[in-house]
Short mmCIF file of C-alpha atoms and ligand atoms in Angstrom, two decimals:
data_model
loop_
_atom_site.label_atom_id
_atom_site.label_comp_id
_atom_site.label_asym_id
_atom_site.label_seq_id
_atom_site.Cartn_x
_atom_site.Cartn_y
_atom_site.Cartn_z
CA MET A 1 89.30 84.92 116.18
CA ARG A 2 87.74 87.12 118.06
CA LEU A 3 84.07 87.44 117.21
CA SER A 4 82.25 90.43 118.16
CA SER A 5 78.95 91.72 117.56
CA ALA A 6 79.49 94.00 115.30
CA LEU A 7 81.12 91.45 113.21
CA LEU A 8 78.27 88.81 114.03
CA ALA A 9 76.06 91.28 112.47
CA VAL A 10 78.36 91.71 109.30
CA LEU A 11 78.16 87.84 108.71
CA LEU A 12 74.22 88.19 109.43
CA ALA A 13 73.73 90.56 106.82
CA SER A 14 76.08 88.57 104.58
CA SER A 15 74.03 85.64 104.91
CA ILE A 16 71.01 87.43 104.19
CA ILE A 17 72.48 88.53 100.98
CA GLY A 18 72.83 84.84 100.05
CA CYS A 19 69.53 83.72 100.97
CA SER A 20 66.08 83.35 98.91
CA PRO A 21 63.74 86.49 99.67
CA LYS A 22 61.67 84.47 101.61
CA VAL A 23 64.13 83.33 104.32
CA SER A 24 65.92 86.72 104.37
CA GLU A 25 62.76 88.38 104.97
CA LYS A 26 62.29 86.09 108.05
CA GLN A 27 65.83 86.51 109.22
CA SER A 28 65.79 90.31 109.07
CA GLU A 29 62.69 90.12 111.47
CA GLU A 30 64.20 87.98 113.60
CA ASN A 31 66.95 90.30 113.97
CA GLN A 32 65.50 93.59 114.07
CA SER A 33 67.45 94.43 117.40
CA ILE A 34 70.59 94.50 115.21
CA PRO A 35 70.98 98.90 114.83
CA ALA A 36 71.11 99.68 111.73
CA THR A 37 74.40 101.36 112.06
CA SER A 38 76.41 98.50 112.84
CA VAL A 39 75.91 97.06 109.18
CA LYS A 40 76.56 100.51 108.07
CA PRO A 41 79.89 101.25 109.32
CA ASN A 42 81.79 104.49 108.74
CA LEU A 43 84.80 104.12 106.29
CA VAL A 44 87.87 106.33 106.54
CA ILE A 45 90.06 105.93 103.97
CA PHE A 46 93.56 107.70 104.60
CA TYR A 47 95.34 107.75 101.34
CA ILE A 48 98.96 108.80 101.54
CA ASP A 49 100.99 110.00 98.96
CA ASP A 50 104.14 108.61 97.69
CA LEU A 51 104.60 106.70 100.93
CA GLY A 52 106.80 103.49 100.16
CA TYR A 53 106.18 100.10 101.64
CA GLY A 54 109.29 100.54 104.02
CA ASP A 55 108.13 104.21 105.08
CA VAL A 56 106.14 103.39 107.90
CA GLY A 57 107.57 101.36 111.41
CA ALA A 58 105.50 98.31 111.25
CA TYR A 59 106.94 97.57 107.84
CA GLY A 60 110.37 97.92 108.65
CA ALA A 61 110.83 101.97 109.03
CA LYS A 62 114.25 103.05 110.24
CA GLY A 63 115.43 106.71 111.06
CA VAL A 64 111.68 107.39 111.38
CA GLU A 65 108.93 106.48 113.96
CA THR A 66 104.96 105.83 113.18
CA PRO A 67 103.78 105.30 116.42
CA ASN A 68 99.78 106.17 115.29
CA ILE A 69 100.05 103.97 112.02
CA ASP A 70 102.19 101.18 114.23
CA GLN A 71 98.61 101.16 116.62
CA LEU A 72 96.61 100.23 113.60
CA ALA A 73 99.01 97.89 111.98
CA ASN A 74 99.33 95.81 115.41
CA ASN A 75 95.92 95.85 116.29
CA GLY A 76 94.17 95.80 112.62
CA PHE A 77 95.03 93.78 109.31
CA LYS A 78 98.21 94.33 108.18
CA LEU A 79 98.56 93.35 104.37
CA THR A 80 102.18 92.61 102.66
CA ASP A 81 101.12 92.26 98.87
CA ALA A 82 98.45 94.99 98.71
CA HIS A 83 98.54 97.34 95.86
CA SER A 84 97.42 100.71 94.44
CA SER A 85 96.69 100.11 90.79
CA ALA A 86 99.34 102.43 89.44
CA ALA A 87 103.00 103.70 90.39
CA THR A 88 101.65 107.25 90.13
CA CYS A 89 99.08 109.22 91.84
CA THR A 90 96.48 110.11 89.09
CA PRO A 91 95.55 106.68 87.86
CA SER A 92 95.62 105.05 91.53
CA ARG A 93 93.10 107.36 92.87
CA TYR A 94 91.18 107.12 89.53
CA SER A 95 91.00 103.06 90.24
CA LEU A 96 90.36 103.43 94.11
CA LEU A 97 87.07 105.73 93.47
CA THR A 98 85.57 104.12 90.42
CA GLY A 99 87.00 100.73 91.14
CA GLU A 100 88.47 100.65 87.31
CA HIS A 101 91.96 100.58 85.73
CA GLY A 102 93.22 103.77 84.98
CA PHE A 103 94.48 102.87 81.64
CA ARG A 104 90.69 102.46 80.65
CA SER A 105 90.27 106.25 80.72
CA ASN A 106 93.81 107.23 79.69
CA ALA A 107 94.53 108.05 82.84
CA SER A 108 97.96 109.90 83.49
CA ILE A 109 99.58 112.48 85.78
CA LEU A 110 97.47 115.48 84.99
CA PRO A 111 98.68 119.37 84.90
CA GLY A 112 97.02 121.33 87.74
CA ASP A 113 94.50 123.21 85.33
CA ALA A 114 93.33 119.76 83.38
CA PRO A 115 89.49 118.89 83.30
CA ALA A 116 87.74 116.64 85.52
CA LEU A 117 88.70 113.06 84.41
CA ILE A 118 85.88 110.92 86.47
CA ARG A 119 83.07 112.80 84.38
CA PRO A 120 79.27 113.42 86.25
CA GLY A 121 77.58 109.94 85.69
CA LYS A 122 80.47 107.78 86.29
CA ALA A 123 79.54 105.68 89.17
CA THR A 124 81.92 106.25 92.10
CA LEU A 125 82.75 104.76 95.48
CA PRO A 126 81.17 107.73 97.30
CA SER A 127 78.11 107.61 94.99
CA MET A 128 77.61 103.68 95.81
CA LEU A 129 77.78 104.65 99.32
CA LYS A 130 75.20 107.46 99.15
CA LYS A 131 72.70 104.65 97.74
CA ALA A 132 73.45 103.02 101.07
CA GLY A 133 72.76 106.37 102.84
CA TYR A 134 75.96 107.68 103.26
CA GLU A 135 77.30 111.23 103.80
CA THR A 136 80.63 111.74 102.01
CA ALA A 137 83.97 113.85 101.75
CA VAL A 138 87.05 114.41 99.94
CA VAL A 139 89.51 116.31 102.36
CA GLY A 140 93.00 116.93 100.71
CA LYS A 141 95.00 116.22 97.55
CA TRP A 142 92.44 115.60 94.30
CA HIS A 143 94.69 115.48 91.18
CA LEU A 144 92.00 114.06 89.32
CA GLY A 145 91.06 117.45 87.16
CA LEU A 146 88.50 119.97 87.81
CA GLY A 147 86.17 121.87 85.35
CA ASP A 148 85.61 121.77 81.75
CA GLY A 149 88.89 122.43 80.36
CA ASN A 150 88.95 125.82 80.81
CA VAL A 151 88.53 126.23 84.57
CA ASP A 152 87.89 129.60 86.06
CA TRP A 153 89.14 129.71 89.70
CA ASN A 154 87.38 132.94 90.30
CA GLY A 155 83.77 131.60 89.78
CA ASP A 156 82.15 127.85 90.63
CA VAL A 157 84.66 125.18 89.75
CA SER A 158 82.64 122.52 88.26
CA PRO A 159 82.54 119.25 87.51
CA GLY A 160 84.23 118.07 90.43
CA PRO A 161 84.02 115.81 93.88
CA LEU A 162 80.43 117.35 94.29
CA ASP A 163 79.37 115.75 90.51
CA ILE A 164 80.71 112.55 91.37
CA GLY A 165 79.35 111.79 94.87
CA PHE A 166 80.94 113.70 97.42
CA ASP A 167 78.57 115.66 99.55
CA TYR A 168 81.60 117.88 100.62
CA SER A 169 84.96 118.79 99.61
CA PHE A 170 87.98 120.56 100.69
CA LEU A 171 90.81 120.26 98.14
CA LEU A 172 94.15 120.97 97.20
CA PRO A 173 93.41 121.07 93.62
CA ALA A 174 96.57 118.81 92.14
CA THR A 175 99.39 118.27 93.73
CA GLY A 176 101.86 120.87 96.23
CA ASP A 177 104.23 121.30 93.41
CA ARG A 178 101.62 122.49 91.02
CA VAL A 179 99.87 125.78 90.60
CA PRO A 180 97.32 126.86 91.69
CA THR A 181 98.37 127.00 95.06
CA VAL A 182 94.78 127.38 96.99
CA TYR A 183 92.55 125.67 98.25
CA LEU A 184 89.37 124.77 97.19
CA GLU A 185 86.17 123.91 99.15
CA ASN A 186 83.17 122.79 97.46
CA ARG A 187 83.21 124.78 94.28
CA ASN A 188 84.78 127.82 95.22
CA VAL A 189 88.59 129.00 96.27
CA VAL A 190 88.79 129.86 99.87
CA GLY A 191 89.66 133.46 100.58
CA LEU A 192 89.87 134.82 97.43
CA ASP A 193 89.37 138.49 96.85
CA LYS A 194 87.76 138.61 93.61
CA SER A 195 89.39 142.23 92.77
CA ASP A 196 92.82 140.14 92.50
CA PRO A 197 91.54 137.01 90.20
CA ILE A 198 93.88 133.84 89.66
CA GLN A 199 95.01 133.03 86.46
CA VAL A 200 96.69 129.89 86.01
CA SER A 201 99.02 128.85 82.78
CA TYR A 202 101.14 125.64 82.30
CA LYS A 203 102.17 127.04 78.70
CA GLU A 204 103.35 130.74 79.11
CA LYS A 205 103.82 132.75 82.05
CA VAL A 206 101.10 134.47 83.55
CA GLY A 207 101.58 137.71 85.77
CA ASP A 208 104.41 139.14 87.44
CA ARG A 209 105.05 136.72 90.26
CA PRO A 210 108.87 135.61 89.78
CA THR A 211 109.76 132.30 88.32
CA ARG A 212 113.02 130.47 89.79
CA LYS A 213 114.30 130.55 86.49
CA GLU A 214 114.19 134.57 87.11
CA ARG A 215 114.91 134.75 90.54
CA PRO A 216 116.89 131.79 92.01
CA ASP A 217 118.00 133.74 94.92
CA LEU A 218 114.09 134.34 96.00
CA ALA A 219 113.39 130.45 96.01
CA ARG A 220 114.05 128.57 99.74
CA VAL A 221 114.27 125.42 97.76
CA VAL A 222 116.96 124.20 94.99
CA ALA A 223 114.23 122.78 92.21
CA ASP A 224 114.82 121.12 89.05
CA GLU A 225 113.44 122.95 85.66
CA GLN A 226 110.36 121.61 85.84
CA HIS A 227 109.51 122.96 89.19
CA SER A 228 111.21 126.56 88.73
CA ASP A 229 108.14 128.55 87.86
CA THR A 230 106.00 130.48 89.98
CA ILE A 231 107.48 130.82 93.47
CA ILE A 232 104.89 130.84 96.33
CA ASN A 233 105.59 130.50 99.75
CA GLY A 234 109.15 130.87 98.64
CA VAL A 235 109.13 127.67 96.95
CA SER A 236 108.89 127.43 92.78
CA ARG A 237 106.38 124.88 91.37
CA ILE A 238 105.05 123.26 88.05
CA GLY A 239 103.29 126.16 86.29
CA THR A 240 102.67 129.77 86.42
CA MET A 241 100.06 131.75 88.61
CA ALA A 242 98.88 135.13 88.90
CA GLY A 243 96.84 136.71 91.66
CA GLY A 244 94.75 135.36 94.46
CA GLU A 245 97.11 136.70 96.70
CA SER A 246 94.83 136.41 99.71
CA ALA A 247 94.04 132.83 99.24
CA LEU A 248 97.50 131.22 98.41
CA TRP A 249 98.04 128.45 101.14
CA LYS A 250 101.04 128.11 103.36
CA ASP A 251 102.36 124.41 102.91
CA GLU A 252 103.52 124.16 106.60
CA ASP A 253 99.80 124.61 107.37
CA PHE A 254 98.30 121.47 105.70
CA PRO A 255 98.68 119.24 108.54
CA ASP A 256 96.65 121.42 110.61
CA ILE A 257 94.21 122.45 107.99
CA PHE A 258 93.57 119.20 106.41
CA THR A 259 93.20 117.77 109.77
CA GLU A 260 90.84 120.34 111.13
CA LYS A 261 88.33 119.88 108.38
CA ALA A 262 88.70 116.14 108.36
CA VAL A 263 87.82 116.22 112.13
CA ASN A 264 84.89 118.63 111.66
CA PHE A 265 83.57 116.30 108.76
CA ILE A 266 83.20 113.48 111.39
CA ARG A 267 81.88 115.40 114.23
CA GLN A 268 78.83 116.69 112.08
CA ASN A 269 78.52 113.49 110.73
CA LYS A 270 78.89 110.85 113.92
CA ASP A 271 75.51 109.91 113.86
CA LYS A 272 75.04 108.69 110.92
CA PRO A 273 77.26 106.54 108.22
CA PHE A 274 79.89 108.40 106.51
CA PHE A 275 82.66 107.93 104.13
CA LEU A 276 85.87 110.39 104.10
CA PHE A 277 88.09 110.00 101.77
CA HIS A 278 91.00 111.73 103.38
CA SER A 279 93.73 112.22 100.93
CA TYR A 280 97.28 113.36 102.24
CA HIS A 281 99.79 115.68 100.58
CA ASP A 282 102.63 114.23 102.61
CA ILE A 283 105.21 113.12 101.89
CA HIS A 284 104.95 114.17 98.00
CA VAL A 285 107.41 117.07 97.37
CA PRO A 286 107.68 120.20 98.21
CA ARG A 287 108.28 118.42 101.62
CA LEU A 288 108.06 121.24 104.12
CA PRO A 289 106.36 120.18 107.43
CA HIS A 290 105.05 122.24 109.98
CA PRO A 291 108.19 123.72 112.30
CA ARG A 292 107.37 121.45 115.11
CA PHE A 293 107.77 118.30 112.77
CA GLN A 294 111.07 119.51 111.49
CA GLY A 295 114.29 117.49 112.90
CA LYS A 296 111.65 114.80 114.38
CA SER A 297 113.22 112.13 112.28
CA SER A 298 116.94 111.43 111.29
CA MET A 299 116.32 111.58 107.63
CA GLY A 300 115.88 115.48 106.68
CA PRO A 301 112.14 116.82 105.30
CA ARG A 302 111.25 113.25 103.84
CA GLY A 303 111.31 112.01 107.11
CA ASP A 304 109.68 114.52 109.06
CA ALA A 305 106.80 114.26 106.30
CA ILE A 306 106.34 111.17 107.81
CA VAL A 307 106.24 111.75 111.20
CA GLN A 308 103.77 114.67 110.63
CA MET A 309 101.58 112.51 108.24
CA ASP A 310 101.97 110.10 111.04
CA TRP A 311 100.43 112.47 113.77
CA MET A 312 97.65 113.33 111.26
CA THR A 313 96.44 110.01 111.06
CA GLY A 314 96.72 109.57 114.83
CA GLN A 315 94.36 113.06 115.29
CA VAL A 316 91.76 111.41 113.13
CA VAL A 317 91.71 108.05 115.28
CA LYS A 318 91.76 109.53 118.28
CA GLU A 319 88.46 111.72 117.09
CA LEU A 320 86.90 108.71 116.27
CA GLU A 321 87.47 106.99 119.76
CA GLN A 322 86.49 110.49 121.59
CA LEU A 323 83.41 110.49 119.56
CA GLY A 324 82.83 106.84 120.34
CA ILE A 325 82.61 105.85 117.20
CA ALA A 326 85.76 103.86 116.55
CA GLU A 327 84.35 100.52 116.85
CA ASN A 328 81.70 101.63 113.91
CA THR A 329 84.34 102.69 111.51
CA ILE A 330 86.60 100.99 108.97
CA ILE A 331 89.78 102.63 108.49
CA VAL A 332 92.18 101.85 105.33
CA PHE A 333 95.37 103.11 105.52
CA THR A 334 97.33 103.14 102.22
CA SER A 335 99.56 105.02 99.56
CA ASP A 336 98.86 105.82 95.88
CA ASN A 337 101.90 104.66 94.42
CA GLY A 338 105.49 103.55 95.73
CA PRO A 339 108.47 105.73 97.29
CA VAL A 340 110.38 108.33 95.33
CA LEU A 341 113.10 110.55 96.81
CA THR A 342 114.10 113.48 94.70
CA ASP A 343 111.29 114.34 92.56
CA GLY A 344 111.91 117.91 91.77
CA TYR A 345 113.57 119.62 94.73
CA ASP A 346 116.50 119.08 96.28
CA ASP A 347 115.65 118.14 100.08
CA MET A 348 118.50 116.08 101.38
CA ALA A 349 116.44 113.06 100.76
CA ILE A 350 119.19 110.60 99.87
CA GLU A 351 121.94 112.29 101.31
CA MET A 352 120.19 111.51 104.71
CA LEU A 353 118.39 108.05 104.04
CA GLY A 354 120.99 106.62 106.61
CA GLU A 355 119.92 102.66 106.84
CA HIS A 356 116.46 103.35 106.06
CA LYS A 357 114.65 101.30 102.72
CA PRO A 358 111.77 103.06 101.62
CA ALA A 359 111.01 100.49 98.96
CA GLY A 360 111.19 97.72 101.59
CA PRO A 361 112.73 94.64 100.11
CA PHE A 362 111.37 95.52 96.70
CA ARG A 363 112.70 96.88 93.72
CA GLY A 364 111.58 100.24 92.30
CA GLY A 365 109.41 102.68 93.28
CA LYS A 366 107.12 105.39 92.18
CA TYR A 367 106.92 105.57 88.53
CA SER A 368 108.28 101.74 88.25
CA ALA A 369 107.30 98.25 86.70
CA TYR A 370 108.81 96.70 89.51
CA GLU A 371 107.12 95.72 93.02
CA ALA A 372 107.82 98.53 94.93
CA GLY A 373 105.73 100.78 92.33
CA THR A 374 102.50 99.85 93.56
CA ARG A 375 103.00 97.66 96.34
CA VAL A 376 102.41 99.83 99.52
CA PRO A 377 101.96 99.41 103.01
CA THR A 378 98.11 98.89 103.62
CA ILE A 379 96.26 98.38 106.69
CA ILE A 380 92.37 97.61 107.71
CA TYR A 381 91.46 98.57 110.98
CA TRP A 382 88.37 98.07 112.67
CA PRO A 383 88.39 97.45 116.53
CA ASN A 384 86.41 94.49 117.96
CA THR A 385 85.47 93.50 114.29
CA ILE A 386 88.60 92.58 113.01
CA ALA A 387 90.81 90.56 114.95
CA PRO A 388 95.02 91.84 114.56
CA LYS A 389 96.53 89.62 111.51
CA GLU A 390 98.81 89.79 108.93
CA SER A 391 98.37 88.30 105.23
CA ASP A 392 100.74 87.99 102.43
CA ASP A 393 97.63 87.56 99.87
CA LEU A 394 97.42 89.75 96.80
CA PHE A 395 94.77 92.83 97.22
CA SER A 396 93.92 96.02 95.24
CA GLN A 397 92.81 99.39 96.36
CA MET A 398 90.27 98.70 93.63
CA ASP A 399 88.39 96.08 95.49
CA ILE A 400 87.49 98.23 98.68
CA TYR A 401 84.62 99.01 96.01
CA ALA A 402 82.97 95.84 95.44
CA SER A 403 83.46 94.79 99.10
CA MET A 404 81.98 97.79 100.34
CA ALA A 405 78.94 97.27 98.12
CA LYS A 406 78.51 93.42 99.41
CA LEU A 407 78.65 94.78 102.93
CA LEU A 408 75.95 97.02 102.56
CA ASP A 409 73.93 94.59 99.97
CA ILE A 410 74.09 97.15 96.96
CA GLN A 411 74.18 95.44 93.75
CA LEU A 412 76.38 96.75 91.07
CA GLU A 413 74.86 97.94 87.87
CA ASP A 414 76.44 96.30 84.69
CA GLY A 415 79.95 97.25 84.33
CA GLU A 416 80.37 99.34 87.41
CA ALA A 417 83.43 98.71 88.68
CA MET A 418 84.37 96.41 86.57
CA ASP A 419 88.18 95.76 87.88
CA SER A 420 86.98 95.42 91.76
CA VAL A 421 86.97 91.92 93.01
CA GLU A 422 84.47 91.34 95.81
CA ASN A 423 86.77 90.62 98.57
CA LEU A 424 84.64 91.50 101.71
CA ASP A 425 85.87 88.07 103.42
CA PHE A 426 89.48 88.61 102.76
CA MET A 427 89.10 92.32 104.12
CA LEU A 428 87.37 91.18 107.61
CA GLY A 429 90.52 88.70 108.08
CA MET A 430 88.24 85.83 107.64
CA ALA A 431 88.99 84.17 104.51
CA PRO A 432 91.73 84.07 101.88
CA SER A 433 92.01 86.62 99.04
CA ASN A 434 89.76 86.23 96.16
CA ARG A 435 92.17 88.22 94.15
CA LYS A 436 94.73 85.96 92.16
CA GLU A 437 95.65 88.14 89.41
CA LEU A 438 96.32 92.13 89.11
CA ILE A 439 97.50 94.25 86.61
CA ALA A 440 100.23 97.20 87.54
CA GLU A 441 100.43 100.18 85.81
CA ALA A 442 103.84 101.94 85.42
CA VAL A 443 104.22 105.56 84.32
CA GLY A 444 102.54 106.32 80.88
CA ASN A 445 100.25 103.00 81.00
CA ARG A 446 102.96 100.60 80.90
CA LEU A 447 101.57 97.43 82.13
CA SER A 448 102.80 94.46 84.15
CA LEU A 449 100.45 91.68 85.49
CA ARG A 450 101.07 89.25 89.04
CA ILE A 451 99.24 85.95 88.99
CA ASP A 452 99.83 84.73 92.22
CA GLU A 453 103.77 85.02 92.82
CA MET A 454 104.75 85.02 89.15
CA LYS A 455 105.02 88.57 87.74
CA TYR A 456 105.18 89.41 83.96
CA ILE A 457 106.41 92.97 82.81
CA LYS A 458 105.21 93.90 79.30
CA PRO A 459 108.09 94.69 77.00
CA VAL A 460 108.15 98.30 75.82
CA LYS A 461 108.42 99.31 72.12
CA ARG A 462 111.66 101.64 72.42
CA LYS A 463 114.95 101.56 74.39
CA ASN A 464 115.05 104.16 76.82
CA GLU A 465 111.69 105.03 77.26
CA ALA A 466 110.64 107.68 80.17
CA PRO A 467 113.82 109.97 79.68
CA PHE A 468 112.94 111.91 82.62
CA LEU A 469 113.34 108.49 84.78
CA ILE A 470 116.74 107.90 83.52
CA ARG A 471 117.31 112.06 83.82
CA LYS A 472 115.95 111.80 87.40
CA ASN A 473 118.52 108.15 88.01
CA ILE A 474 115.13 106.52 88.63
CA GLU A 475 114.73 102.56 88.01
CA GLY A 476 111.76 102.53 85.42
CA GLY A 477 111.97 98.67 84.68
CA PHE A 478 111.18 98.85 81.13
CA SER A 479 112.88 96.47 78.99
CA VAL A 480 112.26 95.87 74.77
CA GLU A 481 111.93 92.27 76.19
CA PRO A 482 109.71 90.47 78.10
CA GLN A 483 110.51 90.43 81.99
CA LEU A 484 109.00 87.18 84.29
CA TYR A 485 110.05 87.03 87.85
CA ASP A 486 109.29 84.32 90.25
CA LEU A 487 108.43 86.78 93.30
CA SER A 488 108.40 83.72 95.90
CA LYS A 489 112.16 83.13 95.05
CA ASP A 490 113.11 86.39 93.93
CA VAL A 491 111.62 89.09 95.87
CA GLY A 492 113.58 91.52 94.60
CA GLU A 493 112.98 91.45 90.63
CA THR A 494 116.69 90.75 89.93
CA ASN A 495 116.42 87.21 88.19
CA ASN A 496 114.80 87.34 84.73
CA ILE A 497 113.43 84.04 83.77
CA ALA A 498 111.47 85.02 80.77
CA ALA A 499 113.99 83.14 78.44
CA GLU A 500 113.43 79.85 80.17
CA HIS A 501 109.98 79.98 80.03
CA SER A 502 108.97 81.75 76.99
CA GLU A 503 105.47 79.54 77.24
CA LEU A 504 104.87 81.27 80.62
CA VAL A 505 105.66 84.76 78.70
CA THR A 506 103.09 83.59 76.16
CA THR A 507 100.13 82.83 78.89
CA MET A 508 100.48 85.98 80.92
CA GLU A 509 100.58 88.38 77.89
CA ASN A 510 97.09 86.38 76.87
CA LYS A 511 95.87 86.70 80.36
CA LEU A 512 96.85 90.19 80.54
CA GLN A 513 95.04 91.11 77.09
CA GLN A 514 92.24 89.19 78.08
CA ILE A 515 91.70 91.53 81.36
CA ILE A 516 92.15 94.53 79.44
CA LYS A 517 89.06 93.44 77.20
CA GLU A 518 86.85 91.61 79.99
CA GLY A 519 88.31 92.42 83.67
CA TYR A 520 88.78 90.27 86.06
C1 NG6 B 1 105.70 114.31 87.85
C2 NG6 B 1 106.63 115.22 88.49
C3 NG6 B 1 106.82 115.06 89.58
C4 NG6 B 1 105.43 114.76 90.43
C5 NG6 B 1 104.58 113.78 89.51
C6 NG6 B 1 103.44 113.39 90.52
C7 NG6 B 1 108.34 116.49 86.81
C8 NG6 B 1 109.47 116.35 86.10
N1 NG6 B 1 108.31 115.65 87.70
O1 NG6 B 1 105.77 114.68 86.40
O2 NG6 B 1 107.49 116.13 90.72
O3 NG6 B 1 105.11 115.88 90.53
O4 NG6 B 1 104.38 114.41 88.39
O5 NG6 B 1 103.32 113.27 91.42
O6 NG6 B 1 107.53 117.19 86.24
S1 NG6 B 1 102.00 112.12 91.77
O7 NG6 B 1 102.54 111.38 92.66
O8 NG6 B 1 100.82 112.89 91.67
O9 NG6 B 1 101.74 110.93 90.50
CA1 CA B 2 101.73 109.88 94.79
#
């Protein structure tokens, strides 16, 4: 294993933390020559949307190339059993930022006009990092709610990211397929003409922009019922929106605009420790990559969106290198939930799939209780500190919180980040994972539990729950019977052994209840 100076500094810092005050004073005096920044690495989280385990080259993708991400995987720490907390976006993001399961706050997929889910005063990853002097930003998809329940997009939108620990935000407020289709920079919609105010409704139609239900001929993408409201940029969305013409986004501009904002934030803060939560729209629907990426995969828009997402990642990594701060930056590359092919629009994702396996060897995908719902490609990259390595140990995105706190010697408050397992040495590739158990949350707060390689899926109350999945032909993995899979022999979760192991089922159900009550 390579031990670079930055890693030595980290090790020193953690031994200081572990020592009695007297010794730690002495040690820190002796090591005053270590520059403060080397123990306060920048943190950049690339949070991709709906990217499946098998969707990048280093994890076996076919039909699309991802050279920039592969570079991170080949020269960093590649995890093969790392998870988002949930199989949908909002609870996963909630967990990443709070170190706490989404079901504790009833987090579920939010409408575009939902109130802020993380309320001011709640401890968050950025607010914790601020205690260590970090400058913090979120650029990209939010989908965690904004305002107090009756958000006025024409004034100061608050509470939002700035009220829970971010110094700067440039947002796509909800999802690409939901209104409002405008950018929000800090508290204000970008480019809004106040004489053309924005109005948004998820209940009744507002304004006179046509919907796809009224004028299918005006929409350039075929959409399902839910995605057939207001047409903007030729694409019908979920929800209706009036006004704000001068502020409307063009989906094809996302890669350039979000990259520019991310790069600007990095440039402005290159001399202090910073945290950038770079949260992508890709590869969520509607998939409308910039023309220069169209046709760059053999899989149609879904594959082209992967190419675009890989390009975006490369741009930020190059910027860090050019500024000479790559070696002082931890990059975490991961996804908010597993893959989905058709999710509201017909973009040929199924027809053009070819040999590609979005979920890799796993069963299920986005929304699902099966592994592919939350097991996502995850790379931790810290050049010259983390040696190239691969691990199949269990890891949760929630663990970043307590691990960063450990690295920075920040004491967590009682109850703060209660589901985050301190896993710093594992993240640095130096020790096995401290995480032995992990709850996953499928759509609608349906829970399962991993203990090492055993996987228990809690039974649901009614047959055919989540009918929208059945309509979409998506495997939820829900059953009124308990399910138990031994992933060490049955990675594809095809052989339910619950009936033969009823005691183990009881043990796992009890453990699940215990973690719900007490955390890990
Ligand atoms: C679902 C939408 C889906 C997508 C998802 C959120 C329907 C039928 N489906 O409700 O298209 O927008 O929400 O995706 O409306 S996520 O990645 O942000 O969780
Ligand atoms: Ca998602």
